[in-house]
Short mmCIF file of C-alpha atoms in Angstrom, two decimals:
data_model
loop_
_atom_site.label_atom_id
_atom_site.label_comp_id
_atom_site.label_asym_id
_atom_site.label_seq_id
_atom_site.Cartn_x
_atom_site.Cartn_y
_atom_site.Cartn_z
CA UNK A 6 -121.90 46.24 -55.08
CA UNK A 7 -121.37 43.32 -57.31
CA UNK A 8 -118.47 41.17 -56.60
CA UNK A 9 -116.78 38.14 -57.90
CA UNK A 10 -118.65 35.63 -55.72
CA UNK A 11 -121.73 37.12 -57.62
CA UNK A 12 -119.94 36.36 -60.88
CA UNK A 13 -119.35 32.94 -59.82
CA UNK A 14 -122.63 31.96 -58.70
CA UNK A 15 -124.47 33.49 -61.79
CA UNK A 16 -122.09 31.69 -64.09
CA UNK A 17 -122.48 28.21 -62.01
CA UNK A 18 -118.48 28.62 -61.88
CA UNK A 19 -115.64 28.71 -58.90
CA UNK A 20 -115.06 32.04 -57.48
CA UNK A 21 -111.22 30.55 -58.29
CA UNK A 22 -112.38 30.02 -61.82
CA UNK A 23 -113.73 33.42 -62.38
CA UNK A 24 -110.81 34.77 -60.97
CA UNK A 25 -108.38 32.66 -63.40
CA UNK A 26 -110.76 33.47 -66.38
CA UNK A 27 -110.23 37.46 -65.78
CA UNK A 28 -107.05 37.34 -65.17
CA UNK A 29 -106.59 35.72 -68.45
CA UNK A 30 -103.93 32.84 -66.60
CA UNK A 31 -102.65 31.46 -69.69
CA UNK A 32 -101.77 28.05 -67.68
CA UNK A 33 -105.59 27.44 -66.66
CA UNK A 34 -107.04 24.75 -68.91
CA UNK A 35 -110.69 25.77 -68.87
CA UNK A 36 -113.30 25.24 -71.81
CA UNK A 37 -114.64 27.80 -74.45
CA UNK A 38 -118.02 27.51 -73.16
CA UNK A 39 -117.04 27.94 -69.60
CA UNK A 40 -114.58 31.24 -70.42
CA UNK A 41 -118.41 32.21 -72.22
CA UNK A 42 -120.59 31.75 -69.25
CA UNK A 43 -118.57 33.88 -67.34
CA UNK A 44 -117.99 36.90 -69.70
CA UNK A 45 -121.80 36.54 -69.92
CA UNK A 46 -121.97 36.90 -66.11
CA UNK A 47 -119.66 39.91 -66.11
CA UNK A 48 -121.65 41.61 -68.86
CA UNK A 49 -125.19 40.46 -67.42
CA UNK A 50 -124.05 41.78 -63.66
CA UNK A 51 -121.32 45.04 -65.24
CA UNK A 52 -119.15 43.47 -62.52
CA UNK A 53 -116.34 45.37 -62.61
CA UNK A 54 -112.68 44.52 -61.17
CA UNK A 55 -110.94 46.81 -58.73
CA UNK A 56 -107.83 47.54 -60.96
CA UNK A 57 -110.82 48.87 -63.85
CA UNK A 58 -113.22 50.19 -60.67
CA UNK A 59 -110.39 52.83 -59.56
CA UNK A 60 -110.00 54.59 -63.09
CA UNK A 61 -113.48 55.74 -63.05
CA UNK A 62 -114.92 58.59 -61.48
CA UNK A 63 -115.24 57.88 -57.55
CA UNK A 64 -115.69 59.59 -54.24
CA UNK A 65 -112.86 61.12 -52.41
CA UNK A 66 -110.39 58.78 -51.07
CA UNK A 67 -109.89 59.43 -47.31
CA UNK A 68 -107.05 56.82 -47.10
CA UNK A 69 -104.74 54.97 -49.23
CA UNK A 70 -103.49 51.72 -48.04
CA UNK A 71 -101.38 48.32 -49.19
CA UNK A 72 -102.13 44.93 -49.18
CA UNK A 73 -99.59 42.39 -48.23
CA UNK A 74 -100.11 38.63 -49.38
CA UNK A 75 -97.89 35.95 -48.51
CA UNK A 76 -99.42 33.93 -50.95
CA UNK A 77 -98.42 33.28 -54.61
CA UNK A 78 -100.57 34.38 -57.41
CA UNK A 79 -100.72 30.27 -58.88
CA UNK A 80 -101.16 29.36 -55.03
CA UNK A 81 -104.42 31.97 -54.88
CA UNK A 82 -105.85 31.28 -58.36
CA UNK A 83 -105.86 27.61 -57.26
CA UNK A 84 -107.60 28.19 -53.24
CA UNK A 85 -110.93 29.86 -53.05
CA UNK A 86 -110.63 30.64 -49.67
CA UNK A 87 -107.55 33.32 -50.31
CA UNK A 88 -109.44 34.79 -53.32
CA UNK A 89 -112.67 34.96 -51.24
CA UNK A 90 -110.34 37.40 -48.25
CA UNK A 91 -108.89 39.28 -50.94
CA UNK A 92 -112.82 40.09 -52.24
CA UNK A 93 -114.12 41.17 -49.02
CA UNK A 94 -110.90 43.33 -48.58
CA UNK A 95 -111.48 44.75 -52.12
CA UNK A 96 -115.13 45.22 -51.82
CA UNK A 97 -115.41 47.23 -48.06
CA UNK A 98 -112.86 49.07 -49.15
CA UNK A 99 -114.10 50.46 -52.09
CA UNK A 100 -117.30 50.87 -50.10
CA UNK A 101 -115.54 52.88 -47.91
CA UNK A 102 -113.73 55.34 -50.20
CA UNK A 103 -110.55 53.41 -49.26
CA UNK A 104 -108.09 53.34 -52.01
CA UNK A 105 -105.92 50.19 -52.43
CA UNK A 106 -102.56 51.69 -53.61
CA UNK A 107 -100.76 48.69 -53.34
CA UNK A 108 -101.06 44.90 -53.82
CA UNK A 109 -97.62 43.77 -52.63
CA UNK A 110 -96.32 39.61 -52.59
CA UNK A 111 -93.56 38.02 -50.51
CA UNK A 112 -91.69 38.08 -54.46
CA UNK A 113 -92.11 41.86 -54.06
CA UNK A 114 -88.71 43.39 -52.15
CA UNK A 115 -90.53 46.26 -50.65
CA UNK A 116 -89.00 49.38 -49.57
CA UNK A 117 -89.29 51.33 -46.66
CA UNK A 118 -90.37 54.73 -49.06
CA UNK A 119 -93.44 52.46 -50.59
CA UNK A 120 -94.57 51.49 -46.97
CA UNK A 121 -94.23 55.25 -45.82
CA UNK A 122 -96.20 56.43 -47.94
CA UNK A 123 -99.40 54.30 -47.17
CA UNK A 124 -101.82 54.84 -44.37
CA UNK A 125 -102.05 51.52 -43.55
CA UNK A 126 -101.81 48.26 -44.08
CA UNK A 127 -103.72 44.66 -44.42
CA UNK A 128 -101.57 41.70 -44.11
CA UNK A 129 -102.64 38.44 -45.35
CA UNK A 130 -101.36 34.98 -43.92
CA UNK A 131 -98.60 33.95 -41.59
CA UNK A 132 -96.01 36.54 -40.95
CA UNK A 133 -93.14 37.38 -38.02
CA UNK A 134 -94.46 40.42 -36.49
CA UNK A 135 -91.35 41.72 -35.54
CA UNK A 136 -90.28 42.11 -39.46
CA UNK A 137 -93.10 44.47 -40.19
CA UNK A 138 -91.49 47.29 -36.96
CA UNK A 139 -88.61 46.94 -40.01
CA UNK A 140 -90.77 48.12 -42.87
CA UNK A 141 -90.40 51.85 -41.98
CA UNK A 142 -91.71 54.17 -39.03
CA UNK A 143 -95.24 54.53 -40.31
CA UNK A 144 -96.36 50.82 -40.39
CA UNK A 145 -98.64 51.17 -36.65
CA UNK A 146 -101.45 51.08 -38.68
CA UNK A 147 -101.59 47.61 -39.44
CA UNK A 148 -104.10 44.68 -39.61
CA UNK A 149 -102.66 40.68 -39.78
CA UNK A 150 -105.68 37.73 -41.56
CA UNK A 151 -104.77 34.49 -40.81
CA UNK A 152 -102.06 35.26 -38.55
CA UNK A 153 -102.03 33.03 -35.09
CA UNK A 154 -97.93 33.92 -34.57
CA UNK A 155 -98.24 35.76 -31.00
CA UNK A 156 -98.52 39.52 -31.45
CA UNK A 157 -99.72 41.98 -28.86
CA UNK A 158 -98.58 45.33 -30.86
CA UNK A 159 -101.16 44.63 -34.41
CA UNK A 160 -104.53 44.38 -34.82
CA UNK A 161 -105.63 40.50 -35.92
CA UNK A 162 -108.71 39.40 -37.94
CA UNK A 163 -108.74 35.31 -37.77
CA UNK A 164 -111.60 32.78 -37.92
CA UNK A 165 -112.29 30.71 -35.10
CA UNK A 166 -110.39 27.63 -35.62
CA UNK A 167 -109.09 26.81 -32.21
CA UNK A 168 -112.76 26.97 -31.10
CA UNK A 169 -114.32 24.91 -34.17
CA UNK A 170 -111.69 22.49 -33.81
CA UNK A 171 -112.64 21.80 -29.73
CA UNK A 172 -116.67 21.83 -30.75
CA UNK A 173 -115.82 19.18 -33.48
CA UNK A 174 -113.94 17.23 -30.54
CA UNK A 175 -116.90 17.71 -28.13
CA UNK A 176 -119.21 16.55 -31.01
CA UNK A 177 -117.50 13.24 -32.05
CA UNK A 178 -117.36 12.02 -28.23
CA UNK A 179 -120.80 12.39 -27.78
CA UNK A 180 -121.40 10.05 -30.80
CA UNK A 181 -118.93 7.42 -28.67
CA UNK A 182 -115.46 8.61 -30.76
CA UNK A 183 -113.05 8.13 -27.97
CA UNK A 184 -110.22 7.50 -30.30
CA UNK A 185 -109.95 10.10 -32.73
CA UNK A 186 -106.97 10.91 -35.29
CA UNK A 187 -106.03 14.54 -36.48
CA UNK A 188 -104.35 14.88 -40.26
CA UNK A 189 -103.14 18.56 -41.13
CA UNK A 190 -100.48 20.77 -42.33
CA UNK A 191 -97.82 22.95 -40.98
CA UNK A 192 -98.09 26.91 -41.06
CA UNK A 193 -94.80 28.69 -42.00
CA UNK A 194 -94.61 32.60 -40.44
CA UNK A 195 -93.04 34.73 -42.93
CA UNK A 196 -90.42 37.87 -42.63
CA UNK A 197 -91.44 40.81 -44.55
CA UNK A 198 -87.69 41.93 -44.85
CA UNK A 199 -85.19 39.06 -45.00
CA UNK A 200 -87.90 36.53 -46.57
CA UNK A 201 -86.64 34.38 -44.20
CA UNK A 202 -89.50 31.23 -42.03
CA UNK A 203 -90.43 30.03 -39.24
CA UNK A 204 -92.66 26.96 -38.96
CA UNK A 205 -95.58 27.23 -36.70
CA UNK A 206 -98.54 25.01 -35.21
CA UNK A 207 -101.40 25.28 -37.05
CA UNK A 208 -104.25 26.81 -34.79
CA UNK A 209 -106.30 23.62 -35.32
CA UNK A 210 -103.39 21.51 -34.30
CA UNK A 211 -102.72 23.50 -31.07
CA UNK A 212 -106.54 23.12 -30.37
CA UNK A 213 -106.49 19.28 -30.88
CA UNK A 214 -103.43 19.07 -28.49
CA UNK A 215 -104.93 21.23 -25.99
CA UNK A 216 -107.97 19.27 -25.89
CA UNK A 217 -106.43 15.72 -25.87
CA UNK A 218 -104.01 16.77 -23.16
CA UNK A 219 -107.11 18.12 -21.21
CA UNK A 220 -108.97 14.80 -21.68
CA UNK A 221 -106.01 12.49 -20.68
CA UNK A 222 -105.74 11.13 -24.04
CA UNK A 223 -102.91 12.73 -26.17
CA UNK A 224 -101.18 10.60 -28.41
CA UNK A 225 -98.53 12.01 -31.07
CA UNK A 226 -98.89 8.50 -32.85
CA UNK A 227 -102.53 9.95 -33.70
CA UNK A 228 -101.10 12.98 -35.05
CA UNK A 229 -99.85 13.31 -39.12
CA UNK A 230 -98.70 16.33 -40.63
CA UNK A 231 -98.06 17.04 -43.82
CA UNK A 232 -98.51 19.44 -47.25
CA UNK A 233 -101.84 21.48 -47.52
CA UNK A 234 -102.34 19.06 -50.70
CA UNK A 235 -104.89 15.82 -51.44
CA UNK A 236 -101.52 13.76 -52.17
CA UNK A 237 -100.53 14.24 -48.76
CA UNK A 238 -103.63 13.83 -47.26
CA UNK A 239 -103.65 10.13 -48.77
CA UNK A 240 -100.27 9.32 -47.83
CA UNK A 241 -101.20 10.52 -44.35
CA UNK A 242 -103.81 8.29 -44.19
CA UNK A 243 -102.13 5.65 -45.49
CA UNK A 244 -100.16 5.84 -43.14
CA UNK A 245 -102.38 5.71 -40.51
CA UNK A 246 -104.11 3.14 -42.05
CA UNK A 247 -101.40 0.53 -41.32
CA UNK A 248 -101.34 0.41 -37.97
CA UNK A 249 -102.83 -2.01 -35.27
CA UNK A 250 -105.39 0.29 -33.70
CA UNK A 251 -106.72 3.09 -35.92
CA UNK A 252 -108.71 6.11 -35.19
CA UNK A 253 -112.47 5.83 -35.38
CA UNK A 254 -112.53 9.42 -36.49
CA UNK A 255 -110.51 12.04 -37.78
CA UNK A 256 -110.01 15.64 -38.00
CA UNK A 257 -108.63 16.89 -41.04
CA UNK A 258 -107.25 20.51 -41.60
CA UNK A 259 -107.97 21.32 -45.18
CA UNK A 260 -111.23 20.24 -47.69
CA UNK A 261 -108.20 19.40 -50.31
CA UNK A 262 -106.46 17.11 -47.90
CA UNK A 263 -109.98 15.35 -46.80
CA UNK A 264 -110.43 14.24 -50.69
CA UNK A 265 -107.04 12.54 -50.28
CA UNK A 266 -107.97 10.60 -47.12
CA UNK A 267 -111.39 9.67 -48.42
CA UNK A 268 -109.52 8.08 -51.43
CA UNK A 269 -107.18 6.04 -49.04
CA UNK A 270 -109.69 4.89 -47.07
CA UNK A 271 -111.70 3.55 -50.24
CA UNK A 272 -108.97 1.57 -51.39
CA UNK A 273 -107.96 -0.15 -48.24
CA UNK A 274 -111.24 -1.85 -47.97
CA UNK A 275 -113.13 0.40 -45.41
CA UNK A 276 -115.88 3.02 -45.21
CA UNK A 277 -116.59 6.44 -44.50
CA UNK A 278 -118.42 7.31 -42.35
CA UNK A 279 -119.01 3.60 -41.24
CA UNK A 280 -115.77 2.60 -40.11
CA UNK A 281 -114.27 5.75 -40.20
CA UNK A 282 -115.61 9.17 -39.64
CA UNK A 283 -114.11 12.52 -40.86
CA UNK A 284 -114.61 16.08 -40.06
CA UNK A 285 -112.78 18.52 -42.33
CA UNK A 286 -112.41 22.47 -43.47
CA UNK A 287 -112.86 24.93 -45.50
CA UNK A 288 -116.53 23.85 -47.18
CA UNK A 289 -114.69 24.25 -50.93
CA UNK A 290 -117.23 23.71 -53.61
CA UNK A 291 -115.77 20.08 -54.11
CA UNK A 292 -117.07 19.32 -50.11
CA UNK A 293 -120.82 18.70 -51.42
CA UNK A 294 -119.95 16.46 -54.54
CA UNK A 295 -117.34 14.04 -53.24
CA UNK A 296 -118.52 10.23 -51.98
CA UNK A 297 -119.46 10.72 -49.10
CA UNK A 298 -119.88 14.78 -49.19
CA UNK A 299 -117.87 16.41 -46.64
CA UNK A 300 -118.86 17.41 -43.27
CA UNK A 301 -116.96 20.55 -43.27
CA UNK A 302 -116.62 24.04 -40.94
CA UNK A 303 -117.45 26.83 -43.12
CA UNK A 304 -115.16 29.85 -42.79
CA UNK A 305 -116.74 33.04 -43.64
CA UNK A 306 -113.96 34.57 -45.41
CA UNK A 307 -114.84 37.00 -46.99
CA UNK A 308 -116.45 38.51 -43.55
CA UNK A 309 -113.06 38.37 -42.63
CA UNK A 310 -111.70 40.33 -45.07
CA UNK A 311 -114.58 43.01 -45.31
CA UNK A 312 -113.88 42.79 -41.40
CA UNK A 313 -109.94 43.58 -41.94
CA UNK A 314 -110.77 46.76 -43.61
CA UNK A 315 -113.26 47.93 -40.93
CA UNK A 316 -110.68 47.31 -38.16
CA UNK A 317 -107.76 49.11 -40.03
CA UNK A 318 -110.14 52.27 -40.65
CA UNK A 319 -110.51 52.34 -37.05
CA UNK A 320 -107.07 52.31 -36.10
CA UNK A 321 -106.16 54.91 -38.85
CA UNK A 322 -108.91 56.81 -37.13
CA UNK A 323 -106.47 57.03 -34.13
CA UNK A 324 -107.14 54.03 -31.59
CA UNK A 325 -104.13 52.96 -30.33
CA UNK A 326 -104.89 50.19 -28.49
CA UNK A 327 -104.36 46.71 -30.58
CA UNK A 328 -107.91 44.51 -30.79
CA UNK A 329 -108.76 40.80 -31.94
CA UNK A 330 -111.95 40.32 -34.29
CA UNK A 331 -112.74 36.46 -34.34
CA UNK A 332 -115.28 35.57 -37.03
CA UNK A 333 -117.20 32.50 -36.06
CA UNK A 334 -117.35 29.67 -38.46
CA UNK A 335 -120.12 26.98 -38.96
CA UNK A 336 -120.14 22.93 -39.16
CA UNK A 337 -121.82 22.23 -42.53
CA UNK A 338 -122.82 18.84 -41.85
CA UNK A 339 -123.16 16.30 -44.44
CA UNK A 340 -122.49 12.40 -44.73
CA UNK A 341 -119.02 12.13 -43.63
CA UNK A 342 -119.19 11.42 -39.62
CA UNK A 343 -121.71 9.36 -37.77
CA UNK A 344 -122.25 7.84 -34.73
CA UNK A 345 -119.16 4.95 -33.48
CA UNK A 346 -120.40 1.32 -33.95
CA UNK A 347 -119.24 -0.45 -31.02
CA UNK A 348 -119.13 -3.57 -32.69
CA UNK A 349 -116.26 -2.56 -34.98
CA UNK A 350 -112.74 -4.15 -33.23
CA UNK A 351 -110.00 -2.96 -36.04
CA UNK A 352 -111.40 0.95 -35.08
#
């Protein structure tokens, strides 16, 4: 089955640019010859969208089910890594004779008749799991991506995070990084119901804790949170940057937030990875083509969503028992971390 990533990579495009494209987003700036290569693409490939795939002739549907994203339409459109979920989910379920009744956002007040009438449902990003019990009687048959808020009544398809986060560790100390920095974001936990938050750790936070605490060398000073965005990753790092003793490396949440520290460090005078080395997320497209490319953990998400759907056809099968599916990542390792020179007294 031909899906957008196939789109994207015959058209030399973003999967977020194909998506923006098709969706005919009136406040994407793109070029004539760009919206060309991908119609071509479309046409070349007869890549069809979901919303066009369901009016045709199809299989029986054995189940109907909702998706629930907590993430804006602009937000998605701009992130590959939310379009890329929302793909997989799209794709195995249509491969499965699952029928997506519903694509429901947090701007969506959603009623306990719409949720009852659904076999199941996916739910995408942070949310309080107590809110969905609230949603209606029917809603055991549910699946949480990207979720780490403590649940032990849902099924949960995450990445590995907490684990790539501890290998990075492991893997800077044995190239002499005893010092090492972490820059990242917060996670806010939605409520289904009363759209009310909650602000939680981010999973590679929590890891980076855990691990310095285990080592003996936690210090909050070497700990800067901010926005998910390249702004705040370079007033992070300027930040950082100020002070007597800086990191020799850092861990950085987000591919986004990377770009911003890389431009900090440029303009202060220093080097990356020379003086400084840095270990981000995400592998974005951007990773490869920034100075130095990004050394960043791959998350296969679009396993994960094609992974969300298998889980939730199992459950609506009848097992009752809750499970946890971790999809592995992988370091992509570029030019952005080497080994510590000694020799270097201001890191």
């Amino acid at each position: 089955m031909i899906t957008i990533s196939d789109v994207a990579k015959e058209a030399s495009v973003s999967v977020s640019t194909v998506s923006r494209i098709l969706n005919k987003d009136k406040e994407f700036n793109v070029s004539e010859e760009t919206i060309q290569k991908v119609n071509e693409a479309v046409e070349k490939l007869n890549y069809r969208p979901l919303r066009k795939r369901k009016h045709q002739t199809r299989k029986r549907t054995d189940y109907q089910i909702g998706v629930v994203t907590t993430v804006s339409k602009s937000d998605e459109a701009d992130d590959p890594y939310w379009i890329s979920i929302r793909a997989g989910i799209e794709n195995q379920a249509a491969s499965n004779h699952v029928s997506i009744k519903r694509l429901i956002r947090m701007d969506h007040n959603l009623t306990k008749e719409e949720v009852e009438e659904l076999d199941g449902l996916i739910v995408i990003g942070a949310v309080i799991p107590e809110s969905i019990s609230r949603m209606g009687k029917s809603v055991s048959n549910v699946v949480l991506v990207n979720n780490t808020y403590p649940t032990d009544k849902f099924d949960i398809v995450n990445a590995d995070l907490y684990d790539a986060t501890i290998k990075n560790l492991k893997h800077l100390e044995t190239l002499d990084h005893e010092h090492i920095g972490f820059i990242g974001g917060e996670d806010v936990a939605k409520d289904l119901v009363s759209k009310s938050t909650r602000v939680i750790n981010d999973i590679r936070k929590t890891a980076f804790e855990d691990h310095m605490r285990n080592r003996g060398t936690y210090n909050a000073e070497d700990i800067y949170i901010g926005d998910w965005t390249s702004r705040d990753g370079y007033r992070l790092m300027k930040k950082a940057l100020i002070k007597r003793r800086i990191p020799s490396a850092f861990i950085v949440a987000s591919d986004p937030m990377a770009i911003g520290v890389l431009h900090a460090i440029r303009e202060s005078g220093l080097r990356v990875p020379e003086d400084i080395s840095i270990i981000s997320y995400d592998d974005i497209e951007a990773a490869a083509f920034v100075e130095p490319p990004l050394s960043s953990v791959r998350i296969y998400t679009e396993e994960v969503g094609k992974q969300a759907v298998n889980v939730l056809i199992d459950r609506m099968k009848g097992r009752e028992i809750p499970i946890k599916v971790i999809v592995p990542s992988k370091l992509v390792k570029r030019k952005s971390y080497a080994r510590r020179d000694r020799r270097k007294e201001n890191v």
